[in-house]
CSV table of C-alpha atoms in Angstrom, one decimal:
chain,number,residue,atom,x,y,z
F,30,MET,CA,87.3,-174.7,137.8
F,31,ALA,CA,86.5,-171.3,139.4
F,32,HIS,CA,86.7,-168.6,137.1
F,33,LYS,CA,89.8,-166.4,137.5
F,34,ARG,CA,88.4,-162.7,138.5
F,35,THR,CA,89.3,-159.9,136.2
F,36,LEU,CA,90.2,-157.4,138.3
F,37,PRO,CA,88.7,-154.2,137.1
F,38,TYR,CA,89.5,-151.3,135.3
F,39,GLU,CA,88.6,-147.8,137.1
F,40,ASP,CA,88.8,-145.7,134.2
F,41,GLY,CA,90.8,-142.5,135.5
F,42,PRO,CA,91.3,-138.7,133.6
F,43,ALA,CA,93.8,-138.7,130.7
F,44,GLN,CA,95.3,-135.8,132.3
F,45,LEU,CA,97.0,-135.8,135.8
F,46,PRO,CA,96.8,-132.1,137.8
F,47,VAL,CA,100.1,-131.1,139.1
F,48,ASP,CA,101.0,-128.5,141.6
F,49,THR,CA,104.3,-126.8,140.3
F,50,LEU,CA,106.7,-124.8,141.8
F,51,SER,CA,109.0,-121.3,140.8
F,52,VAL,CA,112.2,-120.4,141.4
F,53,GLU,CA,113.9,-116.5,141.6
F,54,VAL,CA,116.9,-115.4,141.4
F,55,SER,CA,117.5,-112.5,144.1
F,56,GLU,CA,121.4,-111.9,144.7
F,57,GLY,CA,124.3,-113.3,142.5
F,58,PRO,CA,125.2,-113.6,138.7
F,59,ASP,CA,121.5,-114.8,137.9
F,60,ALA,CA,119.6,-112.2,139.4
F,61,GLY,CA,116.5,-111.5,138.3
F,62,THR,CA,115.8,-114.7,136.5
F,63,ARG,CA,112.1,-116.3,137.6
F,64,LEU,CA,111.7,-119.6,136.1
F,65,VAL,CA,108.0,-121.7,136.1
F,66,ALA,CA,108.2,-125.3,136.9
F,67,GLU,CA,106.5,-127.4,133.5
F,68,THR,CA,106.4,-130.5,136.1
F,69,GLU,CA,106.5,-130.4,140.2
F,70,THR,CA,110.5,-131.6,140.3
F,71,LEU,CA,112.7,-128.5,138.9
F,72,THR,CA,116.9,-128.9,139.2
F,73,LEU,CA,119.3,-126.3,139.5
F,74,GLY,CA,123.3,-126.4,139.0
F,75,SER,CA,125.8,-125.2,136.2
F,76,ALA,CA,125.4,-127.9,134.1
F,77,GLU,CA,123.1,-128.0,131.0
F,78,GLY,CA,119.9,-129.9,131.0
F,79,ASN,CA,119.1,-128.4,134.4
F,80,ASP,CA,116.2,-126.7,134.6
F,81,LEU,CA,117.3,-123.9,135.4
F,82,VAL,CA,121.1,-123.1,134.6
F,83,LEU,CA,123.0,-120.9,136.5
F,84,GLY,CA,126.2,-119.1,135.7
F,85,ASP,CA,127.6,-118.6,139.7
F,86,PRO,CA,130.7,-120.1,139.7
F,87,THR,CA,130.5,-121.0,143.4
F,88,ILE,CA,127.6,-123.6,142.2
F,89,SER,CA,127.8,-127.1,141.4
F,90,ARG,CA,126.8,-128.8,137.9
F,91,TYR,CA,123.7,-131.2,139.0
F,92,HIS,CA,123.8,-128.6,142.7
F,93,ALA,CA,120.2,-128.9,143.9
F,94,GLU,CA,116.5,-130.5,143.1
F,95,LEU,CA,113.2,-129.1,144.0
F,96,GLU,CA,109.9,-131.0,144.2
F,97,ARG,CA,106.5,-129.8,145.0
F,98,THR,CA,104.8,-131.9,147.8
F,99,GLU,CA,101.4,-131.5,149.8
F,100,GLU,CA,103.9,-130.6,152.8
F,101,GLY,CA,105.8,-128.3,151.2
F,102,ILE,CA,108.6,-127.9,148.6
F,103,ARG,CA,111.2,-130.8,149.4
F,104,VAL,CA,115.0,-129.7,148.6
F,105,ARG,CA,117.6,-131.6,147.9
F,106,ASP,CA,121.7,-131.5,147.7
F,107,ASN,CA,122.6,-133.2,145.0
F,108,GLY,CA,126.1,-133.2,147.2
F,109,SER,CA,126.9,-130.5,145.8
F,110,THR,CA,130.9,-128.4,147.1
F,111,ASN,CA,129.3,-125.6,148.3
F,112,GLY,CA,125.6,-126.7,149.7
F,113,VAL,CA,121.9,-125.0,150.0
F,114,TRP,CA,121.8,-122.9,153.0
F,115,ILE,CA,118.4,-122.3,155.1
F,116,GLY,CA,119.5,-119.2,157.2
F,117,ALA,CA,122.6,-120.6,158.8
F,118,VAL,CA,122.0,-123.9,158.6
F,119,ARG,CA,123.1,-125.9,155.9
F,120,VAL,CA,120.4,-128.4,154.4
F,121,GLN,CA,120.9,-132.0,152.6
F,122,ALA,CA,117.3,-132.9,153.1
F,123,ALA,CA,114.3,-130.7,153.6
F,124,THR,CA,111.2,-129.3,152.9
F,125,VAL,CA,109.9,-125.4,153.2
F,126,PRO,CA,107.1,-123.7,152.7
F,127,PRO,CA,106.5,-121.5,149.4
F,128,GLY,CA,108.6,-118.5,150.4
F,129,THR,CA,111.5,-119.8,151.5
F,130,THR,CA,114.9,-118.2,151.3
F,131,LEU,CA,117.7,-120.8,149.8
F,132,LYS,CA,121.2,-119.8,149.9
F,133,LEU,CA,123.2,-122.2,147.3
F,134,GLY,CA,126.9,-121.1,147.2
F,135,GLY,CA,127.0,-117.5,145.9
F,136,THR,CA,123.9,-117.3,144.8
F,137,THR,CA,120.5,-116.5,146.8
F,138,LEU,CA,116.7,-117.6,145.3
F,139,ARG,CA,113.2,-118.3,146.8
F,140,VAL,CA,111.0,-120.7,146.6
F,141,GLY,CA,107.8,-120.4,145.9
F,142,GLU,CA,104.6,-121.8,144.2
F,143,GLY,CA,103.9,-122.0,140.3
F,144,GLU,CA,100.9,-123.0,138.4
F,145,ARG,CA,98.3,-126.2,138.3
F,146,LYS,CA,99.0,-127.6,135.0
F,147,HIS,CA,98.2,-131.3,133.5
F,148,VAL,CA,100.8,-134.3,132.8
F,149,LYS,CA,99.5,-137.2,130.2
F,150,LEU,CA,98.6,-140.2,131.6
F,151,HIS,CA,98.5,-143.8,129.8
F,152,GLY,CA,95.2,-145.3,128.7
F,153,ASP,CA,95.3,-148.3,129.9
F,154,ASP,CA,96.4,-150.8,132.3
F,155,ARG,CA,99.2,-152.0,130.6
F,156,LEU,CA,102.0,-150.9,128.5
F,157,GLY,CA,104.3,-154.3,126.9
F,158,ASP,CA,105.2,-156.5,130.2
F,159,LEU,CA,104.5,-153.3,132.2
F,160,ARG,CA,101.2,-153.4,134.2
F,161,GLY,CA,99.9,-150.5,136.1
F,162,ARG,CA,96.8,-148.7,137.2
F,163,SER,CA,98.0,-146.2,139.7
F,164,ALA,CA,98.5,-142.6,138.7
F,165,VAL,CA,102.5,-142.5,138.9
F,166,MET,CA,103.1,-145.8,136.7
F,167,ARG,CA,100.2,-144.5,133.6
F,168,ARG,CA,101.7,-141.5,133.9
F,169,LEU,CA,105.3,-143.3,133.2
F,170,MET,CA,103.7,-145.3,130.7
F,171,SER,CA,102.7,-142.1,129.0
F,172,GLN,CA,106.5,-141.4,129.0
F,173,ILE,CA,107.5,-144.4,127.7
F,174,GLU,CA,105.2,-144.0,124.7
F,175,ARG,CA,106.6,-140.8,123.8
F,176,ALA,CA,110.5,-141.4,124.6
F,177,ALA,CA,109.9,-144.9,122.7
F,178,ARG,CA,109.3,-142.4,119.3
F,179,THR,CA,112.9,-141.1,119.3
F,180,GLU,CA,115.4,-142.1,118.7
F,181,ALA,CA,117.1,-140.1,121.9
F,182,SER,CA,119.0,-142.0,123.8
F,183,VAL,CA,117.0,-142.7,127.4
F,184,LEU,CA,118.3,-142.8,130.6
F,185,ILE,CA,116.2,-144.9,133.0
F,186,VAL,CA,116.8,-144.4,136.8
F,187,GLY,CA,115.4,-146.7,139.5
F,188,GLU,CA,116.2,-149.6,142.7
F,189,SER,CA,116.6,-152.6,141.9
F,190,GLY,CA,114.0,-154.7,141.0
F,191,THR,CA,111.8,-151.8,139.5
F,192,GLY,CA,111.5,-153.5,136.2
F,193,LYS,CA,113.9,-151.0,134.3
F,194,GLU,CA,114.9,-153.6,132.2
F,195,LEU,CA,111.0,-153.6,131.0
F,196,ILE,CA,111.3,-150.5,130.6
F,197,ALA,CA,114.1,-150.9,127.9
F,198,ARG,CA,112.4,-153.5,126.3
F,199,ALA,CA,108.9,-151.4,126.1
F,200,LEU,CA,111.1,-148.4,124.3
F,201,HIS,CA,112.3,-150.5,121.6
F,202,ASP,CA,109.1,-152.7,121.3
F,203,LEU,CA,107.9,-149.7,120.8
F,204,GLY,CA,110.2,-148.2,118.8
F,205,PRO,CA,111.3,-147.7,114.7
F,206,ARG,CA,114.1,-150.1,115.8
F,207,GLN,CA,111.8,-152.9,117.0
F,208,GLU,CA,112.3,-155.2,114.1
F,209,ASP,CA,116.3,-155.2,115.0
F,210,GLY,CA,118.0,-156.9,118.0
F,211,PHE,CA,118.0,-155.7,121.3
F,212,VAL,CA,121.5,-156.8,123.1
F,213,THR,CA,121.9,-156.5,127.2
F,214,VAL,CA,125.4,-155.6,129.1
F,215,ASP,CA,124.8,-155.7,132.0
F,216,CYS,CA,127.9,-153.4,133.4
F,217,GLY,CA,128.0,-154.5,137.2
F,218,ALA,CA,127.8,-158.4,136.9
F,219,MET,CA,131.0,-158.6,134.9
F,220,ALA,CA,134.8,-158.0,136.2
F,221,PRO,CA,136.2,-154.2,135.0
F,222,ASN,CA,139.0,-156.1,132.9
F,223,LEU,CA,136.3,-158.1,130.9
F,224,VAL,CA,133.4,-155.0,129.9
F,225,ALA,CA,135.1,-153.7,127.4
F,226,SER,CA,135.6,-157.0,125.5
F,227,GLU,CA,131.6,-157.6,126.3
F,228,LEU,CA,130.7,-154.5,124.5
F,229,PHE,CA,133.5,-153.8,121.6
F,230,GLY,CA,134.7,-157.3,121.3
F,231,HIS,CA,138.1,-158.7,120.7
F,232,GLU,CA,140.2,-160.3,118.2
F,233,ARG,CA,142.3,-163.1,118.3
F,234,GLY,CA,145.3,-163.0,120.9
F,235,ALA,CA,144.4,-160.0,122.0
F,236,PHE,CA,145.1,-161.1,125.4
F,237,THR,CA,145.9,-165.0,126.8
F,238,SER,CA,142.4,-166.4,126.8
F,239,ALA,CA,141.9,-165.0,123.6
F,240,ASP,CA,141.8,-168.1,121.1
F,241,ARG,CA,139.3,-166.4,119.1
F,242,ARG,CA,137.8,-163.4,118.0
F,243,HIS,CA,134.9,-162.4,119.6
F,244,ILE,CA,132.4,-160.0,118.5
F,245,GLY,CA,131.0,-157.5,121.0
F,246,ALA,CA,127.6,-155.9,122.1
F,247,PHE,CA,128.2,-153.3,120.1
F,248,GLU,CA,128.0,-155.3,116.4
F,249,ARG,CA,125.6,-157.2,118.1
F,250,ALA,CA,123.1,-154.3,118.3
F,251,HIS,CA,124.0,-152.8,115.1
F,252,GLY,CA,120.6,-151.2,113.5
F,253,GLY,CA,119.0,-152.0,117.4
F,254,THR,CA,118.7,-151.2,120.1
F,255,LEU,CA,121.5,-151.5,123.2
F,256,PHE,CA,121.1,-151.4,126.9
F,257,LEU,CA,123.6,-150.7,128.9
F,258,ASP,CA,122.2,-152.1,133.0
F,259,GLU,CA,123.6,-150.5,135.7
F,260,ILE,CA,125.7,-148.1,134.3
F,261,GLY,CA,127.2,-146.5,136.9
F,262,GLU,CA,129.2,-149.3,137.7
F,263,LEU,CA,131.1,-149.0,134.5
F,264,PRO,CA,135.2,-147.9,135.5
F,265,ALA,CA,136.1,-145.1,134.6
F,266,GLU,CA,139.2,-146.1,132.4
F,267,LEU,CA,136.6,-147.2,130.2
F,268,GLN,CA,133.8,-144.3,130.3
F,269,PRO,CA,135.9,-142.6,128.0
F,270,ASN,CA,135.7,-145.4,125.6
F,271,LEU,CA,131.9,-145.6,126.0
F,272,LEU,CA,131.8,-142.0,125.2
F,273,GLY,CA,133.4,-141.7,122.3
F,274,ALA,CA,132.0,-145.2,120.5
F,275,LEU,CA,128.3,-143.4,121.2
F,276,GLU,CA,130.2,-139.9,119.5
F,277,ARG,CA,132.0,-140.8,116.4
F,278,ARG,CA,129.5,-144.1,116.3
F,279,ARG,CA,132.1,-145.8,115.5
F,280,PHE,CA,134.8,-147.9,117.8
F,281,ARG,CA,137.8,-150.6,117.8
F,282,ARG,CA,137.8,-154.8,119.1
F,283,VAL,CA,140.0,-154.9,122.2
F,284,GLY,CA,143.5,-155.9,120.2
F,285,GLY,CA,142.1,-154.8,116.8
F,286,ARG,CA,143.8,-151.7,114.1
F,287,GLU,CA,140.4,-151.1,112.0
F,288,ASP,CA,137.5,-148.7,113.0
F,289,ILE,CA,134.1,-150.4,113.2
F,290,ALA,CA,130.8,-148.8,111.7
F,291,VAL,CA,127.7,-148.7,114.3
F,292,ASP,CA,124.5,-147.2,113.9
F,293,VAL,CA,122.9,-148.5,118.2
F,294,ARG,CA,120.4,-146.7,120.0
F,295,VAL,CA,121.4,-146.3,123.5
F,296,ILE,CA,119.3,-147.1,126.6
F,297,ALA,CA,120.6,-147.3,129.7
F,298,ALA,CA,119.5,-148.0,133.4
F,299,THR,CA,120.9,-147.6,137.4
F,300,ASN,CA,120.3,-147.6,140.9
F,301,ARG,CA,122.5,-144.5,141.3
F,302,ASP,CA,121.8,-140.8,141.2
F,303,LEU,CA,124.2,-139.9,138.5
F,304,ARG,CA,124.6,-136.3,138.5
F,305,ALA,CA,125.6,-136.7,142.6
F,306,GLU,CA,128.9,-139.2,140.9
F,307,VAL,CA,129.1,-136.5,137.9
F,308,ASN,CA,129.0,-134.0,140.9
F,309,ASP,CA,132.1,-136.3,143.0
F,310,GLY,CA,133.9,-136.7,140.2
F,311,ARG,CA,133.0,-141.0,139.9
F,312,PHE,CA,130.6,-140.4,136.4
F,313,ARG,CA,131.6,-138.6,133.9
F,314,LEU,CA,129.5,-135.3,132.6
F,315,ASP,CA,130.1,-135.3,128.6
F,316,LEU,CA,129.4,-139.5,129.1
F,317,TYR,CA,126.0,-138.2,131.7
F,318,TYR,CA,125.2,-135.6,128.5
F,319,ARG,CA,125.2,-138.5,126.1
F,320,VAL,CA,123.3,-141.3,128.0
F,321,ALA,CA,120.7,-139.5,129.4
F,322,VAL,CA,118.9,-136.9,126.8
F,323,VAL,CA,115.3,-138.2,128.2
F,324,THR,CA,115.9,-139.6,131.9
F,325,LEU,CA,112.8,-142.0,132.9
F,326,ARG,CA,112.5,-142.5,137.2
F,327,VAL,CA,110.6,-145.4,138.0
F,328,PRO,CA,109.2,-145.5,141.6
F,329,PRO,CA,109.3,-148.7,143.7
F,330,LEU,CA,106.9,-150.7,144.9
F,331,ARG,CA,105.6,-149.1,147.8
F,332,GLU,CA,105.2,-145.7,146.3
F,333,ARG,CA,102.4,-147.9,143.4
F,334,ALA,CA,101.4,-150.5,146.6
F,335,SER,CA,98.1,-149.9,144.7
F,336,ASP,CA,98.9,-151.6,141.5
F,337,ILE,CA,99.9,-154.4,143.7
F,338,PRO,CA,96.4,-156.9,143.0
F,339,LEU,CA,96.8,-156.3,139.3
F,340,LEU,CA,100.5,-157.5,139.3
F,341,ILE,CA,99.8,-160.9,141.1
F,342,GLU,CA,97.1,-161.6,138.9
F,343,HIS,CA,99.5,-161.0,136.0
F,344,PHE,CA,102.3,-162.9,137.2
F,345,LEU,CA,99.5,-165.6,138.8
F,346,GLU,CA,98.4,-165.9,134.4
F,347,GLU,CA,102.1,-165.8,133.8
F,348,SER,CA,102.9,-169.0,136.3
F,349,GLY,CA,99.7,-170.9,134.8
F,350,HIS,CA,97.2,-170.4,137.6
F,351,GLY,CA,93.9,-170.6,136.2
F,352,ASP,CA,91.9,-170.0,139.9
F,353,ALA,CA,90.8,-167.4,140.9
F,354,MET,CA,93.2,-164.8,142.8
F,355,GLU,CA,91.0,-164.7,146.1
F,356,GLU,CA,92.1,-168.8,146.6
F,357,LEU,CA,96.0,-167.6,147.5
F,358,PHE,CA,95.7,-164.2,147.8
F,359,PRO,CA,92.9,-162.7,149.9
F,360,PRO,CA,91.7,-159.8,150.5
F,361,ALA,CA,93.1,-159.5,154.1
F,362,LEU,CA,96.8,-160.9,152.7
F,363,LEU,CA,96.3,-158.6,150.1
F,364,GLU,CA,95.8,-155.6,152.3
F,365,GLU,CA,98.7,-156.6,154.3
F,366,LEU,CA,101.1,-157.1,151.3
F,367,GLN,CA,100.2,-153.7,149.7
F,368,ARG,CA,101.4,-152.4,153.4
F,369,HIS,CA,104.7,-154.3,152.9
F,370,HIS,CA,108.1,-152.3,153.1
F,371,TRP,CA,109.5,-154.2,149.7
F,372,PRO,CA,112.4,-153.6,149.5
F,373,GLY,CA,113.2,-156.4,146.7
F,374,ASN,CA,110.1,-154.3,144.7
F,375,ILE,CA,108.8,-156.1,141.6
F,376,ARG,CA,111.2,-159.2,141.6
F,377,GLU,CA,110.4,-160.0,144.8
F,378,LEU,CA,106.6,-159.9,144.8
F,379,ARG,CA,107.4,-161.5,141.8
F,380,ASN,CA,109.2,-164.6,143.6
F,381,LEU,CA,106.4,-164.9,146.7
F,382,VAL,CA,103.8,-165.4,143.8
F,383,GLU,CA,105.9,-167.8,142.2
F,384,ALA,CA,106.6,-169.7,145.9
F,385,THR,CA,102.7,-169.4,146.5
F,386,VAL,CA,101.8,-171.0,143.6
F,387,ALA,CA,104.5,-173.9,144.1
F,388,MET,CA,103.2,-174.6,147.2
F,389,GLY,CA,99.6,-174.2,147.1
F,390,GLU,CA,99.2,-171.7,150.0
F,391,ALA,CA,98.7,-168.6,150.8
F,392,PRO,CA,102.4,-167.6,152.3
F,393,VAL,CA,101.0,-165.5,155.5
F,394,ASP,CA,104.7,-166.5,157.3
F,395,MET,CA,106.2,-165.1,154.7
F,396,MET,CA,105.5,-161.5,155.9
F,397,ALA,CA,106.2,-161.5,159.1
F,398,PHE,CA,109.8,-160.2,159.8
F,399,ASP,CA,110.3,-160.5,163.6
F,400,VAL,CA,113.2,-162.9,163.5
F,401,SER,CA,113.8,-163.1,167.4
F,402,PRO,CA,113.3,-166.5,169.6
F,403,PRO,CA,109.5,-167.1,170.5
F,404,GLY,CA,108.3,-164.9,173.2
F,405,SER,CA,110.7,-161.6,173.1
F,406,PRO,CA,109.7,-159.6,169.7
F,407,ASP,CA,111.9,-157.5,168.3
F,408,PRO,CA,110.7,-154.4,166.8
F,409,ASP,CA,113.4,-153.6,165.1
F,410,ALA,CA,114.9,-156.7,163.5
F,411,ILE,CA,115.7,-156.8,160.0
F,412,PRO,CA,113.4,-158.6,158.2
F,413,MET,CA,114.0,-162.1,157.0
F,414,ARG,CA,111.5,-164.7,156.5
F,415,GLY,CA,110.2,-162.7,154.2
F,416,VAL,CA,113.4,-163.2,151.9
F,417,PHE,CA,113.4,-167.3,152.3
F,418,PRO,CA,111.6,-167.8,149.1
F,419,LEU,CA,113.4,-165.0,146.9
F,420,ALA,CA,117.1,-166.3,145.5
F,421,TYR,CA,120.4,-165.8,147.3
F,422,LYS,CA,121.8,-162.3,145.3
F,423,ASP,CA,117.7,-161.2,145.8
F,424,ALA,CA,117.6,-161.9,149.3
F,425,ARG,CA,121.0,-161.0,150.2
F,426,ALA,CA,120.8,-157.6,148.3
F,427,ALA,CA,116.9,-157.1,150.2
F,428,VAL,CA,118.8,-157.5,153.7
F,429,LEU,CA,121.8,-155.2,153.2
F,430,HIS,CA,119.2,-151.9,151.7
F,431,GLU,CA,116.8,-152.6,154.7
F,432,PHE,CA,120.6,-152.7,157.2
F,433,GLU,CA,122.0,-149.7,155.3
F,434,ARG,CA,118.1,-148.1,155.3
F,435,ARG,CA,118.1,-148.5,159.0
F,436,TYR,CA,121.6,-148.4,159.8
F,437,LEU,CA,121.7,-144.9,157.9
F,438,GLY,CA,118.3,-143.4,160.0
F,439,HIS,CA,120.2,-144.1,163.2
F,440,TRP,CA,122.6,-142.1,162.1
F,441,LEU,CA,121.0,-139.3,160.9
F,442,GLU,CA,119.4,-139.3,163.8
F,443,GLU,CA,122.2,-139.5,166.4
F,444,SER,CA,123.9,-135.9,164.2
F,445,GLY,CA,120.2,-134.6,163.9
F,446,GLY,CA,120.6,-134.5,160.2
F,447,ASN,CA,124.0,-132.8,159.6
F,448,VAL,CA,125.9,-135.6,157.2
F,449,ALA,CA,129.3,-134.3,158.2
F,450,LYS,CA,128.8,-135.4,161.7
F,451,ALA,CA,126.9,-138.9,161.0
F,452,ALA,CA,130.3,-139.7,158.7
F,453,ARG,CA,132.3,-139.5,161.5
F,454,GLY,CA,129.9,-141.3,163.8
F,455,ALA,CA,129.6,-144.1,161.0
F,456,ARG,CA,133.6,-143.9,160.6
F,457,MET,CA,132.8,-143.8,156.7
F,458,ASP,CA,133.5,-141.6,153.8
F,459,ARG,CA,131.7,-138.1,153.7
F,460,SER,CA,131.3,-138.3,150.2
F,461,HIS,CA,130.3,-142.0,149.6
F,462,LEU,CA,128.1,-142.0,153.5
F,463,PHE,CA,126.3,-138.4,150.8
F,464,HIS,CA,125.6,-141.5,147.8
F,465,MET,CA,124.5,-144.2,150.2
F,466,LEU,CA,121.8,-141.5,151.5
F,467,ARG,CA,120.6,-140.8,148.2
F,468,ARG,CA,120.2,-144.5,147.2
F,469,HIS,CA,117.8,-145.3,149.8
F,470,ASP,CA,116.3,-141.4,149.6
F,471,LEU,CA,117.2,-140.1,153.4
F,472,ARG,CA,118.2,-136.5,152.2
């Protein structure tokens, strides 16, 4: 048997230098205010929790986000009421040079360069079941370590398949509640009328099919951690109930009369931008405050493609494959995999590795995306073959993700970046289109 190759760990710096940005308000109620961000991102809005909280009543709760990049300063409107303007042009997303003047409602501000600062990186390429050698992943691991030591509620934000549940598990396993239970509730996988019963339990006879008492997730997680996956799918009518349980640390079972005290740490995850949901009135601001005391943003696999060889080796080990990785994944194939878009993220990669081990050969055709008849290649064809090894639910989600991304991109191009015009062309509600653009990082 060939010896398995252990990938060398490239010992990087314990800290990563980042260039920050600054904002100075020139007009409006907060004129004269200047802020230098601690990292490369800065949020602006009227709600507490923004980096720069503005007192202008024409500013939305989570109005906009700025990010310093190599190309300049990226500006993103979070679906605000009065928008972000550069001169006479309203922008949804734009990259501008330092020194640009922006108008948000009745406030005018100037964005500029900040200072060079350093952020801490995790000293290893693993943390619990997480694996990553890239700077963006080691930075996230360091954030996880720090957040785990606290009792603060954590919101994990990332695309489907990026490993949000593994992060939640790491927060629990590294924290003070590690000896107690870890209970998961998938808010997007249940009918709305069942979510309350799953969260809070129910008494016998509470509804037609309640033939026995059911202990809900809050009770089962007492003393430990409650993980609310896809919290953005929580029905609006249940959000006050969840908020009440988090604030009072007490709740009642469905059909019950007695309050039940509970002690849990709540970790939530979503693939939505809950700040835009708050602006649109679909998610309660006070509930957002409760679940997003700490926010961790998970990069998609395409933004950490250098981690793919390490992840493949990890998945091979888990599957019991004892031979050298190159026998199934030669260097040429690894390069091809690192160029792939990975709409299914880590989940897609894991399934591909498992399929490769099962078949005993490199899945060269899995990465072929041409679905046109032979002899008539279509460069605009939606990827299909690459998702065939996935479970139906994951394959459907991956293809739908790619369709939405291309469809939205088409209408943005047709409209010259004007979201209102794109919504009219696509015959969609503007706020729904705006939410989808945020989800696909197209603004």
